[in-house]
């Protein structure tokens, strides 16, 4: 008799064997808030210019929310679109993963707000906090539940509202110009893979972390690492609530780690770089992605970028990129797709999918 652990409506079978079940993307959606903020708009409020931003990053504009809109508000819109495209309702889901570093609140995680906005209760809703690599981590974790037969349909979301956490004065210009708000979601379904070369499925994920670089890209407060309060006036006076970045370190590591992660994924699955039909990288900076493509020997026409329009939406860049690539006709059934991300932590990783 198989012992079971019940968590909400999800039943985990103890010692369940790894099956031939694999994850397939059956739904995809994204949501960008309507308010467009151009580089020229930013130049009105801080000492920067369209020329500086485009030359260093490739970014021309980004979306920023207005009013009370939160991360889970963006997440629920993207989730509904993903569910619609899969022909499912929220009640069909077994689990939710939400990757974000800009949560609605310090706790509980934003996944619970997303769950209730979808009208659900009971199923596990799990937050993933792996920064720009969050979506790939969430995809990987969801895939493990599917491979063990523990869940059949999982919603995986990346969503961020960065605009409310940025220093919009000239002091914050190095970071503030880089970030945008947005959300993207996929619905994964369990399927038996009969022909690994042809069947649509997630082939593999590879995840990495190097915490020695935690302070090269981080938000120091609110924090339990300081003396007494998680937030106090001294922290606010120092601007600890705003992101800090060692841009050079990020650049150097991102252009090394993302190609490595893609190469490991290809080697693991017996493919070559030329076999990949489309690369969807995290959108940190167009110059990083150009360098990653160059190192991999990936031709420009096989790399899909959205950074020009949406800037860096951290955990949301990859599902937004997938959705936009489908809408643009660049991602079609049967294609081999390589995903890679690098971000705070440092964390990085890759995923390979037969679409
Ligand atoms: N507008 C105008 N001037 C600016 C701005 C701005 N928005 N930001 C910084 N500057 C100024 C600086 O103050 C500095 O002036 P100074 O020489 O008088 O001191 C000058 O521009 C150069 O600053 P650097 O930080 O050296 O700028 P650099 O040329 O290195 O480019 C950049 C900055 C684009 C961020 C670069 O470090 C980079 O590409 N880093 C990679 C990290 C990245 O893109 N991160 C994205 C988010 S993280 C992620 O998703 C993984």
XYZ file of C-alpha atoms and ligand atoms in Angstrom:
406
model
C 0.000 0.000 0.000
C 1.332 3.457 -0.963
C 1.538 5.979 1.897
C 0.168 9.375 0.965
C 0.685 12.874 2.288
C -2.230 15.204 1.605
C -1.492 18.899 1.077
C -4.669 20.764 0.168
C -6.148 18.804 -2.741
C -2.731 17.550 -3.851
C -1.793 13.996 -2.942
C 1.938 13.271 -2.908
C 2.741 9.579 -3.141
C 5.705 8.754 -0.929
C 8.461 7.041 -2.847
C 6.603 7.506 -6.130
C 8.786 6.290 -9.015
C 9.934 8.692 -11.716
C 7.590 7.950 -14.596
C 7.694 8.520 -18.350
C 5.357 11.438 -17.664
C 6.656 14.766 -18.916
C 5.372 18.356 -18.831
C 3.842 19.925 -21.910
C 2.934 23.594 -22.250
C -0.779 23.665 -23.119
C -1.516 27.301 -22.241
C 0.380 30.576 -22.511
C -0.503 34.172 -21.702
C 0.954 37.514 -20.698
C -0.214 40.840 -19.412
C 1.533 44.194 -19.577
C 0.020 47.214 -17.833
C -1.150 49.793 -20.398
C 0.898 52.794 -19.189
C 3.966 53.244 -21.444
C 6.974 55.043 -19.924
C 9.521 56.063 -22.554
C 13.165 56.960 -22.011
C 12.227 60.567 -22.714
C 9.609 60.367 -19.927
C 12.349 59.253 -17.516
C 14.592 62.106 -18.685
C 11.875 64.468 -17.391
C 12.291 63.198 -13.811
C 16.004 62.271 -13.601
C 19.287 63.127 -15.282
C 19.349 60.560 -18.084
C 18.782 60.398 -21.844
C 17.268 58.155 -24.486
C 20.704 57.937 -26.103
C 22.448 56.708 -22.892
C 19.781 54.098 -22.169
C 19.476 52.731 -25.722
C 23.234 52.570 -26.230
C 23.910 50.672 -22.951
C 20.778 48.496 -22.737
C 18.680 48.513 -25.933
C 15.648 49.622 -23.880
C 13.344 52.221 -25.476
C 10.300 52.012 -23.230
C 8.769 50.002 -20.414
C 5.330 49.540 -18.797
C 4.677 50.810 -15.283
C 1.472 50.200 -13.335
C -0.750 52.961 -12.038
C -2.580 53.324 -8.727
C -3.235 50.314 -6.524
C -2.303 47.623 -9.083
C -0.192 44.900 -7.422
C 1.959 42.011 -8.609
C -0.848 39.488 -8.069
C -3.172 41.731 -10.145
C -0.813 41.404 -13.121
C -0.317 37.701 -12.383
C -4.044 36.966 -12.421
C -4.518 38.631 -15.821
C -1.665 36.627 -17.360
C -2.961 33.449 -15.679
C -6.491 33.911 -17.037
C -5.080 34.349 -20.540
C -2.950 31.210 -20.159
C -5.927 29.228 -18.864
C -8.127 30.523 -21.717
C -5.550 29.518 -24.294
C -5.471 26.023 -22.740
C -9.280 25.838 -22.749
C -9.226 25.316 -18.971
C -10.795 26.928 -15.930
C -8.932 27.583 -12.651
C -10.709 24.564 -11.088
C -8.736 22.292 -13.451
C -5.432 23.211 -11.748
C -3.607 21.022 -9.217
C -0.959 23.564 -8.154
C 0.265 27.118 -8.651
C 3.850 28.397 -8.733
C 4.387 32.157 -8.752
C 7.890 33.508 -9.290
C 8.360 37.102 -8.155
C 10.779 39.357 -6.281
C 8.259 42.183 -5.974
C 5.578 40.563 -3.799
C 2.312 42.204 -2.808
C 3.410 41.980 0.863
C 6.360 40.784 2.986
C 4.274 37.710 3.835
C 2.306 35.680 2.886
C 3.630 34.989 -0.579
C 1.832 36.505 -3.556
C 0.792 33.053 -4.803
C -1.941 32.987 -2.174
C -3.331 36.300 -3.430
C -3.180 34.999 -6.988
C -4.958 31.818 -5.936
C -7.842 33.639 -4.296
C -8.147 36.105 -7.202
C -8.543 33.064 -9.458
C -11.428 32.004 -7.208
C -9.582 28.939 -5.907
C -8.941 27.470 -2.483
C -7.180 24.349 -1.290
C -4.559 23.622 -3.934
C -0.940 24.495 -3.060
C 0.214 27.958 -4.123
C 3.983 28.287 -3.919
C 6.115 31.416 -4.254
C 9.519 31.125 -5.894
C 12.083 33.818 -5.078
C 14.946 33.245 -7.479
C 14.982 36.687 -9.079
C 15.499 36.775 -12.850
C 15.885 32.971 -12.882
C 12.620 32.572 -10.963
C 10.541 31.381 -13.894
C 13.035 28.648 -14.826
C 13.234 27.525 -11.182
C 9.418 27.464 -10.974
C 9.194 25.542 -14.260
C 11.712 23.027 -12.961
C 9.887 22.536 -9.655
C 6.526 22.123 -11.386
C 8.110 19.604 -13.759
C 9.267 17.457 -10.819
C 5.670 17.182 -9.539
C 4.507 16.197 -13.005
C 7.300 13.664 -13.569
C 6.459 11.889 -10.303
C 2.761 11.751 -11.152
C 1.891 14.001 -8.197
C 0.150 16.679 -10.260
C -1.362 16.779 -13.757
C -2.014 20.466 -14.435
C 0.127 23.254 -12.980
C 0.028 27.013 -13.477
C 3.508 28.581 -13.562
C 3.621 32.375 -13.438
C 6.271 35.089 -13.413
C 5.052 38.545 -12.373
C 6.626 41.767 -11.186
C 5.690 45.289 -10.191
C 9.111 46.915 -10.006
C 8.054 50.502 -10.598
C 6.893 50.994 -6.994
C 10.269 49.923 -5.593
C 12.615 52.097 -7.639
C 14.431 55.307 -6.726
C 13.057 57.661 -9.388
C 15.544 60.438 -8.626
C 18.921 60.805 -10.386
C 20.465 58.793 -7.483
C 18.683 55.689 -8.767
C 19.141 56.220 -12.492
C 21.591 53.341 -13.023
C 18.897 50.819 -11.964
C 15.553 52.563 -12.479
C 15.890 52.880 -16.258
C 16.324 49.095 -16.551
C 13.120 47.796 -14.995
C 9.499 47.382 -16.062
C 6.293 45.763 -14.790
C 4.542 42.767 -16.345
C 3.468 39.151 -16.030
C 3.539 35.942 -18.051
C 2.136 32.476 -17.388
C 2.132 28.945 -18.729
C -0.081 25.977 -17.968
C 1.759 22.670 -17.851
C 0.014 19.342 -18.368
C 1.309 15.829 -17.701
C 1.717 13.672 -20.817
C 3.305 10.371 -21.767
C 6.189 10.960 -24.141
C 6.287 8.320 -26.863
C 8.701 10.007 -29.244
C 11.148 12.307 -27.406
C 12.381 13.741 -30.735
C 8.925 14.876 -31.832
C 6.480 15.074 -28.924
C 5.900 18.517 -27.445
C 7.393 18.528 -23.914
C 9.878 20.019 -21.478
C 13.055 18.014 -22.011
C 15.114 19.246 -19.058
C 15.924 22.051 -16.670
C 19.327 22.906 -15.147
C 19.539 25.199 -12.107
C 22.508 26.907 -10.422
C 23.203 29.328 -7.550
C 26.289 31.109 -6.205
C 25.332 32.962 -3.030
C 28.788 34.539 -2.736
C 27.429 37.174 -5.117
C 24.202 37.878 -3.200
C 25.181 41.477 -2.527
C 26.103 42.226 -6.147
C 22.401 42.525 -6.995
C 20.006 42.955 -4.107
C 17.583 45.016 -2.067
C 19.069 45.294 1.465
C 15.836 46.196 3.332
C 13.329 45.365 4.702
C 15.628 43.045 6.611
C 16.022 40.780 9.633
C 19.812 41.004 9.189
C 20.092 44.390 10.864
C 19.854 45.232 14.553
C 16.294 45.655 15.742
C 13.504 46.511 13.315
C 13.032 45.087 9.845
C 12.755 48.684 8.643
C 13.721 51.923 10.366
C 14.407 55.514 9.442
C 18.178 54.937 9.030
C 17.549 52.276 6.382
C 15.134 54.549 4.551
C 17.613 57.446 4.755
C 20.305 55.203 3.224
C 17.881 54.083 0.491
C 18.202 50.408 1.528
C 14.714 49.759 0.201
C 15.944 50.296 -3.382
C 17.789 47.737 -5.555
C 21.610 47.927 -5.649
C 23.652 46.458 -8.472
C 27.289 45.911 -9.287
C 26.633 46.224 -13.010
C 30.076 45.078 -14.096
C 29.919 41.869 -12.012
C 26.437 41.133 -13.327
C 27.567 41.624 -16.907
C 30.698 39.475 -16.600
C 28.895 36.571 -14.924
C 25.720 36.717 -17.057
C 27.604 36.449 -20.347
C 29.489 33.401 -19.025
C 26.774 31.558 -17.110
C 23.883 31.754 -19.591
C 25.861 30.178 -22.476
C 27.206 27.498 -20.099
C 23.670 26.625 -18.980
C 22.459 26.332 -22.588
C 25.437 24.183 -23.569
C 24.841 21.828 -20.622
C 21.150 21.499 -21.592
C 22.048 20.667 -25.202
C 24.731 18.171 -24.220
C 22.381 16.513 -21.708
C 19.787 15.961 -24.439
C 22.158 15.099 -27.293
C 21.548 18.243 -29.340
C 23.852 20.796 -30.996
C 23.478 24.561 -31.048
C 22.282 24.428 -34.682
C 19.387 22.167 -33.658
C 17.833 24.988 -31.614
C 15.107 26.866 -33.503
C 14.583 29.685 -31.008
C 16.436 31.120 -27.992
C 14.388 33.003 -25.402
C 16.780 34.512 -22.865
C 16.033 36.538 -19.769
C 15.798 40.212 -20.731
C 18.327 41.983 -18.491
C 20.083 44.000 -21.109
C 20.223 43.674 -24.906
C 24.037 43.923 -24.784
C 24.164 40.896 -22.450
C 21.946 38.887 -24.805
C 24.007 39.869 -27.849
C 27.146 38.681 -26.051
C 25.432 35.424 -24.962
C 24.269 34.727 -28.545
C 27.753 35.507 -29.853
C 29.425 33.116 -27.370
C 26.976 30.368 -28.285
C 27.314 30.989 -32.023
C 23.537 31.486 -32.182
C 22.421 33.539 -35.182
C 20.589 36.804 -34.410
C 17.416 35.671 -36.195
C 17.031 32.770 -33.744
C 17.094 35.010 -30.643
C 13.795 36.550 -29.514
C 14.036 39.757 -27.458
C 11.358 41.978 -25.928
C 13.583 44.284 -23.904
C 13.208 47.200 -26.312
C 9.464 47.459 -25.441
C 9.189 46.051 -21.930
C 12.660 46.445 -20.314
C 13.586 43.974 -17.552
C 10.545 42.384 -15.903
C 12.721 39.895 -13.963
C 10.770 36.621 -13.406
C 8.245 37.589 -16.095
C 10.609 38.118 -19.046
C 10.681 34.518 -20.261
C 6.923 33.718 -20.259
C 6.260 37.159 -21.771
C 8.905 36.379 -24.415
C 7.347 32.998 -25.205
C 3.892 34.554 -25.560
C 5.141 37.369 -27.780
C 7.143 34.912 -29.893
C 4.013 32.820 -30.517
C 1.992 35.944 -31.385
C 4.753 37.084 -33.773
C 4.750 33.659 -35.499
C 8.363 33.085 -34.401
C 7.541 30.112 -32.151
C 5.674 27.250 -33.759
C 4.780 23.664 -32.847
C 7.677 21.246 -33.213
C 10.414 23.829 -32.665
C 13.265 23.199 -30.231
C 13.373 26.148 -27.796
C 16.214 26.981 -25.407
C 15.475 29.192 -22.396
C 18.207 30.676 -20.201
C 18.280 33.191 -17.383
C 20.727 34.839 -15.017
C 19.943 37.027 -12.040
C 20.346 38.064 -8.442
C 21.753 35.509 -6.049
C 23.559 34.946 -8.349
C 21.200 32.355 -9.813
C 21.120 31.025 -13.341
C 19.656 28.160 -15.312
C 18.287 26.794 -18.561
C 15.379 24.813 -19.923
C 15.008 22.980 -23.215
C 11.560 22.422 -24.726
C 10.137 20.774 -27.796
C 7.292 23.235 -28.427
N 21.639 57.813 -17.481
C 22.730 58.535 -17.652
N 23.905 58.273 -17.035
C 23.934 57.217 -16.216
C 22.817 56.411 -15.976
C 21.622 56.751 -16.642
N 20.500 56.036 -16.507
N 23.165 55.443 -15.128
C 24.457 55.616 -14.816
N 24.924 56.712 -15.469
C 26.242 57.283 -15.438
C 27.013 56.896 -14.185
O 26.680 57.776 -13.139
C 28.444 57.040 -14.638
O 28.763 58.387 -14.606
P 30.256 58.873 -14.163
O 31.184 58.233 -15.165
O 30.165 60.336 -14.263
O 30.434 58.315 -12.783
C 28.385 56.625 -16.113
O 27.010 56.721 -16.513
C 28.842 55.208 -16.330
O 28.237 54.380 -15.333
P 28.459 52.854 -15.308
O 27.664 52.219 -14.218
O 29.939 52.584 -15.386
O 27.753 52.493 -16.662
P 28.098 51.354 -17.646
O 28.606 51.952 -18.898
O 28.852 50.275 -16.990
O 26.651 50.799 -17.936
C 25.054 49.159 -17.207
C 25.727 50.479 -16.886
C 24.363 49.249 -18.557
C 23.994 48.818 -16.177
C 26.171 48.112 -17.251
O 26.850 48.058 -16.016
C 25.655 46.785 -17.570
O 25.391 46.466 -18.709
N 25.519 45.945 -16.554
C 24.892 44.659 -16.683
C 23.850 44.552 -15.651
C 22.455 44.737 -16.158
O 22.151 45.034 -17.281
N 21.574 44.493 -15.239
C 20.190 44.500 -15.519
C 19.391 44.051 -14.368
S 20.071 42.686 -13.568
C 19.525 41.284 -14.248
O 18.465 41.207 -14.764
C 20.398 40.092 -14.206
